[in-house]
Amino acid sequence: MAKTVITPKIRALICANAHPEGCAANVRRLIEQAREAGPGSGLGTVVVIGSSTGYGLASLVTAVWGWGATALGVCFERPAAGKRTASAGWYNIAEVHRLARQEGRHVETINGDAFSHEIKEQVVAALASRFASVDLVIYSLASPRRKDPDSEHVWSSVIKPIDTPHGGKHIELRREVVTSVDLEPATEEEIESTVKVMGGEDWELWVRRLAAEGLLAEGARAVAYSYIGPRVTHPVYRTGTIGRAKEHLEATAERLDSLLGDLVDGNAWISVNKAAVTQASAVIPAVPLYKSLLYRVMKDAGTHELPIDQMLRLFADHIGPRRTPKLDRHRRIRLDDLELDPAIQDRVRELWAEVETDNLNDISDWSGFKREFLQLFGFDVDGVDYDEPVAIERPWD
Ligand code: NAD
């Protein structure tokens, strides 16, 4: 197999390639952490929709290595082709499969469009033939568009405020300067389209389908991820189009909770997670600037967490076997408690007012943010020799 030296092809927080050894090293680190922190057994069968990166990958690793689960993941990743590397998520899953096989664990992945009937069909067939009934369904999709499974219409999500225009600070990523972003309010069609992509419709289709096929175990739980964040990002997030979609997702949890309660004495919950550097979230205006200030403040306070820390906490305190989640008054699990701690947010607000291009690197963790972003693609990972030529093809076991 031909080998090549891979250097990052990155522009404005979009990375066009990935490093297989760096991604594999990331996955091994997650696994070690889950192995150390989790009880090692107790969970049966888990389905993770959106399993290859970010919160979904951290959930998969926590379930399998932290809690001894067998798992079926669903993701949409690209294998290597010619000289083009695979996507980071592809390499992540290649390492997950390699280690699972080495250790005699059962992990399978279905790669394709989770919104489609065809992929749901494949998941149902795999579960029916090779897995015990499902105890936990994690929904961790983040996608810019969704092809409607019935009409073939393609819905696209937009990141815009609702009702009033918004102008606010943000980092212009190409030049790395702090400037202001001006966003016009979304149209009704754009709001509807964003809800179609990132709302609860597809989650509900998944859970109803698994229930209708009799694949859910007694007491089965379904969990989807949401975000709220601070006031400075509300116009572009929580009170904007994405927030509208998250409200829909959260309302869906109510319906699914009743459904699962009636059918299998189960539950559906939302977990509101902390702001994390992931592929999907880096493109939201204002969010990279907020995160680089937040990271600085949380690191100084010793409360910074990565997705794997959050997922270990989610399973241990809320959704693991025999755990009863602690819910807020809207029935949501709040893993964003440390992020929204008033002392943390007061300090972030002060820094937000002060931050400009000249002091960006001094008062924020912008360099840490960028490094974490690079690491998502397997670059700048400790212990990896980037001068060493590597094979870009990594088949999934
Ligand atoms: P991510 O980009 O790291 O992961 C997205 C996953 O979805 C990947 O596994 C990808 O392969 C998969 N995917 C995308 N489109 C798909 C499709 N059509 N079919 C099958 N798989 C597909 O995203 P993330 O940031 O971990 O977000 C996951 C969830 O967590 C989202 O609901 C997000 O809103 C939520 N969340 C994120 C943050 C954050 O700061 N990143 C905070 C709180 C909550």
Coordinates of C-alpha atoms and ligand atoms in Angstrom, one line a residue:
M1 CA 0.0 0.0 0.0
A2 CA 1.4 3.4 -1.0
K3 CA 2.5 5.7 1.9
T4 CA 2.6 9.4 2.1
V5 CA 3.4 12.3 4.5
I6 CA 0.2 14.1 5.4
T7 CA 0.1 17.8 6.4
P8 CA -3.1 19.6 7.2
K9 CA -5.1 21.3 4.4
I10 CA -6.9 23.8 6.5
R11 CA -8.5 27.2 5.8
A12 CA -10.8 29.2 8.1
L13 CA -11.7 26.3 10.4
I14 CA -12.4 24.0 7.5
C15 CA -10.0 21.0 7.3
A16 CA -10.1 19.1 4.0
N17 CA -8.0 16.1 5.1
A18 CA -7.2 14.0 8.1
H19 CA -4.3 12.0 9.6
P20 CA -5.0 8.3 10.2
E21 CA -2.4 7.8 12.9
G22 CA -3.4 11.0 14.7
C23 CA -7.1 10.1 14.7
A24 CA -6.2 6.6 15.9
A25 CA -4.2 8.1 18.8
N26 CA -7.1 10.3 19.7
V27 CA -9.4 7.3 19.8
R28 CA -6.9 5.3 22.0
R29 CA -6.8 8.2 24.4
L30 CA -10.6 8.3 24.7
I31 CA -10.7 4.6 25.2
E32 CA -8.1 4.7 28.0
Q33 CA -10.0 7.4 29.7
A34 CA -13.3 5.5 29.5
R35 CA -11.7 2.3 30.6
E36 CA -10.3 3.9 33.7
A37 CA -13.4 5.9 34.7
G38 CA -16.2 3.4 33.9
P39 CA -17.2 0.3 35.8
G40 CA -16.4 -1.8 32.7
S41 CA -19.7 -3.6 32.5
G42 CA -23.4 -3.2 33.1
L43 CA -24.8 -1.9 29.8
G44 CA -26.3 -4.2 27.2
T45 CA -26.9 -3.0 23.6
V46 CA -26.5 0.6 22.5
V47 CA -27.3 2.3 19.2
V48 CA -25.4 5.6 18.6
I49 CA -26.7 7.7 15.7
G50 CA -23.8 10.1 14.8
S51 CA -21.1 7.8 16.2
S52 CA -17.9 8.8 14.5
T53 CA -16.9 12.2 15.9
G54 CA -17.6 14.7 18.7
Y55 CA -20.2 13.8 21.3
G56 CA -21.4 10.7 19.4
L57 CA -17.9 9.2 19.3
A58 CA -17.4 10.0 23.0
S59 CA -20.8 8.3 23.8
L60 CA -19.9 5.2 21.8
V61 CA -16.5 4.8 23.5
T62 CA -18.1 5.5 27.0
A63 CA -20.7 2.8 26.3
V64 CA -18.4 0.2 25.0
W65 CA -15.2 0.6 27.0
G66 CA -16.6 2.4 30.0
W67 CA -19.7 0.2 30.5
G68 CA -19.1 -3.0 28.5
A69 CA -21.9 -2.4 25.9
T70 CA -22.2 -4.0 22.5
A71 CA -22.8 -1.2 20.0
L72 CA -24.2 -0.4 16.6
G73 CA -23.1 3.0 15.3
V74 CA -24.4 5.1 12.4
C75 CA -22.4 7.8 10.7
F76 CA -21.8 9.4 7.4
E77 CA -18.0 9.3 6.6
R78 CA -15.8 9.2 3.6
P79 CA -13.2 6.5 2.9
A80 CA -9.9 7.4 1.3
A81 CA -10.0 7.7 -2.5
G82 CA -6.9 7.9 -4.7
K83 CA -4.6 10.5 -3.0
R84 CA -7.4 11.9 -0.9
T85 CA -7.4 10.9 2.8
A86 CA -10.5 9.5 4.4
S87 CA -12.5 11.8 6.7
A88 CA -11.5 12.0 10.4
G89 CA -14.6 10.1 11.4
W90 CA -13.7 7.3 9.1
Y91 CA -10.3 6.9 10.7
N92 CA -11.8 7.2 14.2
I93 CA -14.2 4.3 13.5
A94 CA -11.4 2.3 11.8
E95 CA -9.5 2.4 15.1
V96 CA -12.7 1.7 17.2
H97 CA -13.3 -1.4 15.1
R98 CA -9.7 -2.5 15.2
L99 CA -9.5 -2.3 19.0
A100 CA -12.9 -3.8 19.6
R101 CA -12.0 -6.8 17.5
Q102 CA -8.7 -7.2 19.2
E103 CA -10.4 -7.2 22.6
G104 CA -13.3 -9.4 21.5
R105 CA -15.9 -6.6 21.8
H106 CA -18.9 -6.3 19.5
V107 CA -19.0 -3.0 17.6
E108 CA -20.5 -2.5 14.2
T109 CA -21.0 0.6 12.1
I110 CA -23.4 1.4 9.3
N111 CA -22.1 4.2 7.1
G112 CA -24.7 6.2 5.2
D113 CA -27.4 8.8 5.4
A114 CA -29.1 8.3 8.8
F115 CA -32.1 10.4 7.6
S116 CA -32.9 7.9 4.8
H117 CA -35.3 4.9 5.1
E118 CA -32.6 2.7 3.6
I119 CA -30.1 3.2 6.5
K120 CA -32.9 2.7 9.1
E121 CA -33.7 -0.5 7.2
Q122 CA -30.1 -1.7 7.4
V123 CA -29.9 -0.8 11.2
V124 CA -33.1 -2.8 11.8
A125 CA -31.8 -5.8 9.9
A126 CA -28.4 -5.7 11.7
L127 CA -30.1 -5.4 15.2
A128 CA -32.6 -8.1 14.5
S129 CA -30.0 -10.6 13.3
R130 CA -26.9 -9.9 15.4
F131 CA -27.7 -7.9 18.6
A132 CA -29.8 -8.3 21.7
S133 CA -32.7 -5.9 22.2
V134 CA -31.6 -2.3 22.6
D135 CA -31.2 -0.7 26.0
L136 CA -30.0 2.8 25.0
V137 CA -30.4 4.9 21.8
I138 CA -28.2 8.0 21.6
Y139 CA -29.0 10.6 18.9
S140 CA -26.0 12.8 18.2
L141 CA -26.4 13.9 14.6
A142 CA -25.2 17.3 13.4
S143 CA -25.7 17.9 9.8
P144 CA -26.1 21.0 7.6
R145 CA -28.8 19.3 5.4
R146 CA -31.4 16.6 5.4
K147 CA -32.9 14.8 2.4
D148 CA -36.6 14.2 3.2
P149 CA -36.9 10.4 3.2
D150 CA -40.4 10.6 1.5
S151 CA -40.3 13.5 -0.9
E152 CA -36.5 13.6 -1.7
H153 CA -36.7 17.4 -0.9
V154 CA -33.4 18.6 0.6
W155 CA -33.8 20.8 3.7
S156 CA -30.8 23.0 4.6
S157 CA -30.2 24.5 8.0
V158 CA -29.2 28.1 8.4
I159 CA -27.6 29.9 11.3
K160 CA -29.6 33.2 11.6
P161 CA -31.4 35.2 14.3
I162 CA -35.2 35.2 14.4
D163 CA -37.2 38.4 14.0
T164 CA -34.5 41.0 14.5
P165 CA -31.1 41.5 12.8
H166 CA -28.1 40.7 14.9
G167 CA -24.7 42.4 15.0
G168 CA -22.1 41.2 17.4
K169 CA -18.5 40.3 17.9
H170 CA -17.0 37.3 16.2
I171 CA -13.6 36.1 14.8
E172 CA -13.2 36.4 11.0
L173 CA -11.6 33.1 10.5
R174 CA -9.5 33.6 7.4
R175 CA -7.7 36.6 8.8
E176 CA -8.1 35.8 12.5
V177 CA -9.3 39.2 13.4
V178 CA -12.0 40.1 15.9
T179 CA -14.7 41.9 14.0
S180 CA -18.5 42.2 14.0
V181 CA -20.9 39.9 12.2
D182 CA -24.2 41.2 10.8
L183 CA -26.9 38.7 10.3
E184 CA -30.3 39.4 8.8
P185 CA -33.2 37.5 10.4
A186 CA -34.3 34.2 8.9
T187 CA -37.3 33.8 6.7
E188 CA -40.1 31.5 7.8
E189 CA -38.9 29.0 5.2
E190 CA -35.4 29.1 6.6
I191 CA -36.7 28.5 10.2
E192 CA -38.8 25.6 9.0
S193 CA -35.9 24.1 7.0
T194 CA -33.6 24.3 10.0
V195 CA -36.1 22.6 12.2
K196 CA -36.5 19.9 9.6
V197 CA -32.8 19.2 9.7
M198 CA -31.9 19.7 13.4
G199 CA -35.2 19.3 15.1
G200 CA -36.7 16.1 16.5
E201 CA -38.5 14.7 13.5
D202 CA -35.7 12.2 12.5
W203 CA -35.0 11.2 16.1
E204 CA -38.7 10.4 16.5
L205 CA -38.7 8.4 13.3
W206 CA -35.7 6.4 14.6
V207 CA -37.2 5.6 18.0
R208 CA -40.7 4.8 16.5
R209 CA -39.1 2.5 14.0
L210 CA -37.1 0.6 16.6
A211 CA -40.1 0.3 18.8
A212 CA -42.4 -0.8 15.9
E213 CA -39.9 -3.6 15.1
G214 CA -39.9 -4.8 18.7
L215 CA -36.2 -4.1 19.0
L216 CA -36.3 -2.1 22.3
A217 CA -35.6 -3.8 25.6
E218 CA -37.7 -3.3 28.7
G219 CA -36.7 0.0 30.3
A220 CA -35.0 1.2 27.1
R221 CA -33.8 4.8 27.1
A222 CA -33.4 7.3 24.3
V223 CA -31.2 10.4 24.7
A224 CA -30.6 13.3 22.3
Y225 CA -28.2 16.2 22.7
S226 CA -28.9 19.9 22.9
Y227 CA -27.2 23.2 23.7
I228 CA -28.3 26.4 25.3
G229 CA -25.2 28.6 25.9
P230 CA -24.8 32.1 27.3
R231 CA -26.6 35.3 26.3
V232 CA -23.9 36.6 24.0
T233 CA -24.5 33.7 21.6
H234 CA -28.3 33.5 22.0
P235 CA -29.1 35.6 18.9
V236 CA -27.1 33.2 16.7
Y237 CA -27.9 30.1 18.6
R238 CA -30.6 29.6 21.3
T239 CA -33.1 32.3 20.2
G240 CA -32.1 31.9 16.5
T241 CA -32.9 29.2 14.0
I242 CA -30.8 26.4 15.6
G243 CA -32.4 27.2 18.9
R244 CA -35.8 26.8 17.4
A245 CA -34.7 23.4 16.1
K246 CA -33.5 22.5 19.5
E247 CA -36.8 23.5 21.1
H248 CA -38.5 21.1 18.6
L249 CA -36.0 18.4 19.6
E250 CA -36.7 19.0 23.3
A251 CA -40.5 18.9 22.7
T252 CA -40.0 15.6 20.8
A253 CA -38.4 14.2 24.0
E254 CA -41.8 14.7 25.8
R255 CA -43.6 12.7 23.1
L256 CA -41.0 9.9 23.0
D257 CA -41.0 9.7 26.8
S258 CA -44.7 8.9 26.8
L259 CA -44.3 6.5 23.9
L260 CA -41.4 4.6 25.6
G261 CA -43.1 4.7 28.9
D262 CA -46.2 3.0 27.5
L263 CA -44.4 0.5 25.4
V264 CA -41.4 -0.7 27.4
D265 CA -41.5 1.3 30.6
G266 CA -38.7 3.3 29.2
N267 CA -37.8 7.0 28.9
A268 CA -36.6 9.7 26.5
W269 CA -34.4 12.6 27.7
I270 CA -32.5 15.5 26.4
S271 CA -29.0 16.1 27.6
V272 CA -27.8 19.7 27.4
N273 CA -24.1 19.4 26.8
K274 CA -21.3 21.9 27.3
A275 CA -19.8 23.9 24.4
A276 CA -17.1 21.8 22.8
V277 CA -14.8 22.1 19.8
T278 CA -16.3 19.8 17.1
Q279 CA -16.5 19.9 13.4
A280 CA -20.2 20.9 13.3
S281 CA -19.9 23.8 15.8
A282 CA -16.8 25.6 14.5
V283 CA -18.8 27.3 11.7
I284 CA -21.4 29.0 13.9
P285 CA -20.7 32.8 14.0
A286 CA -19.5 34.1 17.4
V287 CA -19.2 30.6 18.7
P288 CA -15.4 30.1 18.2
L289 CA -14.8 33.5 19.9
Y290 CA -17.0 32.6 22.8
K291 CA -15.5 29.1 23.1
S292 CA -11.9 30.5 23.1
L293 CA -12.8 32.8 26.0
L294 CA -14.8 30.2 27.8
Y295 CA -11.9 27.7 27.5
R296 CA -9.5 30.2 29.0
V297 CA -11.8 30.9 32.0
M298 CA -12.7 27.2 32.6
K299 CA -9.1 26.1 32.3
D300 CA -8.0 28.7 34.8
A301 CA -10.8 27.5 37.1
G302 CA -9.9 23.9 36.6
T303 CA -13.4 23.0 35.4
H304 CA -12.7 22.6 31.6
E305 CA -14.2 19.4 30.2
L306 CA -13.9 17.6 26.8
P307 CA -16.7 15.6 25.3
I308 CA -15.4 12.4 26.8
D309 CA -15.4 13.9 30.3
Q310 CA -19.0 15.0 29.7
M311 CA -20.1 11.6 28.4
L312 CA -18.5 9.8 31.3
R313 CA -20.4 12.1 33.6
L314 CA -23.6 11.6 31.6
F315 CA -23.5 7.8 32.0
A316 CA -22.2 7.8 35.6
D317 CA -24.7 10.3 37.0
H318 CA -27.7 10.2 34.8
I319 CA -28.3 7.5 32.1
G320 CA -26.2 4.5 33.0
P321 CA -28.0 1.3 34.2
R322 CA -30.0 1.9 37.4
R323 CA -29.2 5.6 37.3
T324 CA -32.0 8.1 37.7
P325 CA -31.2 11.3 35.9
K326 CA -31.4 14.6 37.7
L327 CA -33.6 16.9 35.5
D328 CA -34.2 20.6 35.3
R329 CA -37.8 22.0 35.3
H330 CA -38.0 21.3 31.6
R331 CA -37.0 17.7 32.1
R332 CA -33.5 18.1 30.7
I333 CA -30.2 16.7 32.0
R334 CA -27.8 19.7 32.4
L335 CA -24.2 18.8 31.7
D336 CA -23.7 22.5 30.9
D337 CA -23.8 23.3 34.6
L338 CA -20.1 24.1 34.9
E339 CA -20.1 26.2 31.7
L340 CA -23.1 28.3 32.9
D341 CA -21.8 28.7 36.5
P342 CA -22.4 32.4 37.2
A343 CA -18.7 33.1 38.2
I344 CA -17.5 31.6 34.9
Q345 CA -20.0 33.5 32.9
D346 CA -19.3 36.8 34.6
R347 CA -15.7 36.5 33.8
V348 CA -16.4 35.5 30.1
R349 CA -18.7 38.5 29.8
E350 CA -15.9 40.8 31.0
L351 CA -13.5 39.3 28.6
W352 CA -16.1 39.4 25.8
A353 CA -16.3 43.2 26.3
E354 CA -12.6 43.6 26.2
V355 CA -11.6 41.2 23.4
E356 CA -10.2 42.6 20.2
T357 CA -7.7 41.5 17.6
D358 CA -4.7 42.8 19.5
N359 CA -5.4 41.1 22.8
L360 CA -7.1 37.9 21.3
N361 CA -4.1 35.7 22.1
D362 CA -3.5 37.2 25.5
I363 CA -7.0 37.1 27.0
S364 CA -8.5 34.0 25.3
D365 CA -7.5 30.4 24.6
W366 CA -7.6 31.0 20.8
S367 CA -4.4 29.0 20.3
G368 CA -5.8 26.1 22.4
F369 CA -9.1 26.3 20.5
K370 CA -7.2 26.0 17.2
R371 CA -5.1 23.2 18.4
E372 CA -8.1 21.3 19.6
F373 CA -9.7 21.9 16.2
L374 CA -6.6 20.5 14.4
Q375 CA -6.6 17.5 16.7
L376 CA -10.1 16.6 15.6
F377 CA -8.5 15.8 12.3
G378 CA -5.6 13.9 13.8
F379 CA -3.0 16.7 13.5
D380 CA -0.9 18.1 16.3
V381 CA -1.6 15.0 18.5
D382 CA 1.1 14.2 21.0
G383 CA 3.2 11.1 20.2
V384 CA 2.5 11.0 16.5
D385 CA 5.5 11.4 14.1
Y386 CA 4.1 13.6 11.3
D387 CA 7.3 13.2 9.2
E388 CA 6.6 9.5 8.9
P389 CA 4.8 8.4 5.6
V390 CA 1.6 6.6 6.4
A391 CA -0.9 4.5 4.4
I392 CA -4.1 6.6 4.0
E393 CA -6.3 3.6 3.5
R394 CA -7.7 2.2 6.7
P395 CA -10.4 -0.5 6.1
W396 CA -13.1 -1.0 8.7
D397 CA -12.9 -4.5 10.2
Ligands
NAD1 P1 -20.0 16.3 15.1 O1 -19.9 17.1 13.8 O2 -18.7 16.1 15.8 O3 -20.7 14.9 14.8 C1 -21.7 14.7 13.9 C2 -21.9 13.2 13.7 O4 -23.1 13.1 12.8 C3 -20.8 12.5 13.0 O5 -20.7 11.2 13.5 C4 -21.3 12.4 11.5 O6 -20.8 11.3 10.7 C5 -22.8 12.2 11.8 N1 -23.6 12.6 10.6 C6 -23.8 13.9 10.1 N2 -24.7 13.8 9.1 C7 -25.1 12.5 9.0 C8 -26.0 11.8 8.2 N3 -26.7 12.4 7.2 N4 -26.2 10.5 8.4 C9 -25.5 9.8 9.3 N5 -24.6 10.4 10.1 C10 -24.4 11.8 10.0 O7 -21.1 17.1 16.0 P2 -21.2 17.3 17.5 O8 -20.8 18.8 17.8 O9 -20.7 16.2 18.4 O10 -22.8 17.4 17.7 C11 -23.6 16.2 18.0 C12 -24.8 16.7 18.8 O11 -24.4 17.3 20.0 C13 -25.7 17.7 18.0 O12 -27.0 17.5 18.3 C14 -25.2 19.1 18.7 O13 -26.2 20.1 18.6 C15 -25.0 18.6 20.1 N6 -24.2 19.5 20.9 C16 -23.0 20.0 20.5 C17 -22.3 20.9 21.2 C18 -21.0 21.4 20.8 O14 -20.5 22.4 21.3 N7 -20.3 20.8 19.8 C19 -22.8 21.3 22.5 C20 -24.0 20.7 23.0 C21 -24.7 19.9 22.2

